[in-house]
Coordinates of C-alpha atoms in Angstrom, one line a residue:
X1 CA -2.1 18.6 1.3
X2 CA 0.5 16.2 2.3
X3 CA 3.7 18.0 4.2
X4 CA 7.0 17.7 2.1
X5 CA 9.4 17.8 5.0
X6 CA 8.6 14.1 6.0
X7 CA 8.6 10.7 5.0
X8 CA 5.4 9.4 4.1
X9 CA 4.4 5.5 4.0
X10 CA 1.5 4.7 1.9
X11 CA 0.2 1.2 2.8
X12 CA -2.0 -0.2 0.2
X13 CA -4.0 -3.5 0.3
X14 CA -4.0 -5.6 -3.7
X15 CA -7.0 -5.1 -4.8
X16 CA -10.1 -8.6 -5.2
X17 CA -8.5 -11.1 -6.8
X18 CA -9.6 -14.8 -7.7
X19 CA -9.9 -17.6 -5.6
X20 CA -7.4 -20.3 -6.6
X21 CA -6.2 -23.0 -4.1
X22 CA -3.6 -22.4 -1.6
X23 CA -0.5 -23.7 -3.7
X24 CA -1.0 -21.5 -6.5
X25 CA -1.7 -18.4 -4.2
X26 CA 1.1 -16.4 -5.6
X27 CA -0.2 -16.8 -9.0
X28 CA -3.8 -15.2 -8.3
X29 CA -4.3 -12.6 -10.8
X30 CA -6.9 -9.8 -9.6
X31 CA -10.7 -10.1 -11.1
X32 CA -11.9 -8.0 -13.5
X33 CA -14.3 -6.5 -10.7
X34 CA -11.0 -6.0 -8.7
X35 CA -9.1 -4.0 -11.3
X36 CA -12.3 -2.2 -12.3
X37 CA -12.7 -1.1 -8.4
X38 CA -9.2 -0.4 -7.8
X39 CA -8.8 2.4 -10.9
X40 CA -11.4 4.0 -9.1
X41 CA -9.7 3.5 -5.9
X42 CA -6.2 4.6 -6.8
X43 CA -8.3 7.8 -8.6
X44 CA -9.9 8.7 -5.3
X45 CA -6.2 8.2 -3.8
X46 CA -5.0 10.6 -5.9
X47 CA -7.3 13.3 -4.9
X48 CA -5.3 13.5 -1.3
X49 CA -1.7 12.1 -2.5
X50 CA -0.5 14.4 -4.7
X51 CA 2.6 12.4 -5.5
X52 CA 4.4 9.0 -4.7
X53 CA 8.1 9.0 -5.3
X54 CA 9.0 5.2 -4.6
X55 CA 6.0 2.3 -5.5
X56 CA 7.0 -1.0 -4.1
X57 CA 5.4 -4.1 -4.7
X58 CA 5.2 -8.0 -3.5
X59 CA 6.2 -10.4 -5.7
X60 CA 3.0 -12.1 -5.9
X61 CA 0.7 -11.7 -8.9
X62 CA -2.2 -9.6 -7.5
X63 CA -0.3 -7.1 -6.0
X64 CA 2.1 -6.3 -8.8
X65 CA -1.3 -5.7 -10.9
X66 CA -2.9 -3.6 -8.0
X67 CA 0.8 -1.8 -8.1
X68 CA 0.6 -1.5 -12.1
X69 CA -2.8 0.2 -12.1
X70 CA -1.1 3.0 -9.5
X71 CA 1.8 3.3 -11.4
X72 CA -0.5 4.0 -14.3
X73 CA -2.5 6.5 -12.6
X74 CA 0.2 8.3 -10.7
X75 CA 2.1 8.6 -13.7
X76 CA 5.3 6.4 -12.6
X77 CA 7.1 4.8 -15.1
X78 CA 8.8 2.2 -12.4
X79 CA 7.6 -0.4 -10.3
X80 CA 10.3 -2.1 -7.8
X81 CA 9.3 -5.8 -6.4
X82 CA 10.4 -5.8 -3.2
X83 CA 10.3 -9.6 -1.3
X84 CA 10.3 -7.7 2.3
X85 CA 6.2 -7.3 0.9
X86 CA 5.6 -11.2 0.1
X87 CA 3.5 -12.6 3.4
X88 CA 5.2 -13.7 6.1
X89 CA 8.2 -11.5 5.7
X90 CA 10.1 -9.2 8.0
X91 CA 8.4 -6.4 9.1
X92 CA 11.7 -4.5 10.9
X93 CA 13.5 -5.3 8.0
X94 CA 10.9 -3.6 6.1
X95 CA 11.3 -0.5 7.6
X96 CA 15.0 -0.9 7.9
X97 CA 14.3 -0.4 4.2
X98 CA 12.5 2.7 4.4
X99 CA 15.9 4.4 5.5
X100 CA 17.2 4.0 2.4
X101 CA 14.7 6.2 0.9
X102 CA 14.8 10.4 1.2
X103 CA 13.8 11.3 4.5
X104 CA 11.4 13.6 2.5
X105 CA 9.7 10.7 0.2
X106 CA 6.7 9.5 -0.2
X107 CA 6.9 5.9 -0.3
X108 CA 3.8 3.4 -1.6
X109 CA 3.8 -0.3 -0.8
X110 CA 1.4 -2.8 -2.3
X111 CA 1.0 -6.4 -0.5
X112 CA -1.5 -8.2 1.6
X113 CA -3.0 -8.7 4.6
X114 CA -1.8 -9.3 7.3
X115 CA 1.4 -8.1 6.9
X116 CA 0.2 -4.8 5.8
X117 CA -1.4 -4.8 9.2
X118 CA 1.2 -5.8 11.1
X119 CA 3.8 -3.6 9.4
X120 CA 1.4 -0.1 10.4
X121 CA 1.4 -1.6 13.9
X122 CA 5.1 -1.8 13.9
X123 CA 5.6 1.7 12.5
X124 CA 2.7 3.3 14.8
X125 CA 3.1 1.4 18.0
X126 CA 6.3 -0.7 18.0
X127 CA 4.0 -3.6 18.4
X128 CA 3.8 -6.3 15.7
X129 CA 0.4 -7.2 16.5
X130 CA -1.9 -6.1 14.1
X131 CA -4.0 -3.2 15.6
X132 CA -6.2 -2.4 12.6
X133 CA -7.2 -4.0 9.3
X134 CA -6.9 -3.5 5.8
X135 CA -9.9 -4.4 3.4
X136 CA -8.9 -5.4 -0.1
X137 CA -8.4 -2.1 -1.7
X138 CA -7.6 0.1 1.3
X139 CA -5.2 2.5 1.9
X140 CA -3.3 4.3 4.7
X141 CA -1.0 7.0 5.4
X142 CA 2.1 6.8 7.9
X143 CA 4.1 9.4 8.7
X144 CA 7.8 9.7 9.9
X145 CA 9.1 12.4 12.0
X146 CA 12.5 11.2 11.7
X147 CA 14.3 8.4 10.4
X148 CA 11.7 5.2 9.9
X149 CA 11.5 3.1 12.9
X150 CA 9.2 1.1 14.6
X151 CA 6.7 3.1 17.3
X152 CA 8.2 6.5 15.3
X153 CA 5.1 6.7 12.6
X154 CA 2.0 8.3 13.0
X155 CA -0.9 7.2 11.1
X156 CA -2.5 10.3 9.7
X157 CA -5.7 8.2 8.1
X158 CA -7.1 4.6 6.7
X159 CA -9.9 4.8 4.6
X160 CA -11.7 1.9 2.6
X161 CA -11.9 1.2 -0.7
X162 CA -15.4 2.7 -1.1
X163 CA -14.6 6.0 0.9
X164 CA -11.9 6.8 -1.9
X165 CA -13.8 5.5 -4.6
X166 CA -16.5 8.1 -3.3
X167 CA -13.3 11.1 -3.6
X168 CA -13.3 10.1 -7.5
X169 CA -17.3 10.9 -8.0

């Protein structure tokens, strides 16, 4: 069980999505494999996150389906886009962001790799080079002791997609 007294960051990677060349990235919808997959993901997810009070999204098309399916699952009736999640963008500002949330929240953010990997690093070790990675589909937990900043996070787990698709068997 998650404590309630801090903020949480849930990272989570967009789920497989088709292959479409590099100009039209943004518009690359996820497979039907890749939806199918991350139902089952987001339902192992929920098994050990009982509840997500903000869900963030990149603008780009295959994380704002990966987001949908969590919203769906987690029972959220709002999605936010958030361009601080687009590749390439500001990782500090990022969790400048966070602040603005409860300091109690638990905050999910859909986008890509690697960013996502780069924004843990941040939060963990106040170092924006990536220190771990993110397969399509994973997910992992940060938490804050205080007010998000970068080195202030602790990362309390990463597990791959098929270890929480294994939590929904």
């Amino acid at each position: 069980m998650l404590d309630c007294e801090l903020m949480k960051l849930l990272i989570i990677r967009h789920g497989k999505a088709e292959d479409l060349p590099a100009k039209r990235d943004a518009a690359r919808a996820l497979t039907e494999e890749g939806r199918r997959e991350m139902r089952k993901t987001v339902k192992g997810l929920r098994e050990i996150v009982p509840a997500i009070d903000v869900l963030a999204t990149s603008p780009l098309v295959r994380a704002r389906e990966t987001a949908e399916i969590v919203a769906d699952i987690f029972g959220l009736s709002d999605v936010a886009e958030q361009p601080l999640l687009a590749p390439g963008a500001d990782k500090q500002a990022l969790i400048a962001w966070l602040r603005g949330h409860a300091s109690d929240a638990t905050v999910a953010v859909v986008g890509h790799e690697p960013d996502l990997s780069a924004l843990a690093s941040l939060a963990i070790s106040a170092k924006a080079a990536a220190v771990l990675e993110l397969k399509k589909g994973a997910c992992g937990l940060i938490e804050f002791k205080t007010i998000p900043a970068a080195g202030d996070g602790t990362l309390l787990w990463l597990l791959q997609p098929g270890q929480l698709r294994r939590l929904d068997d």
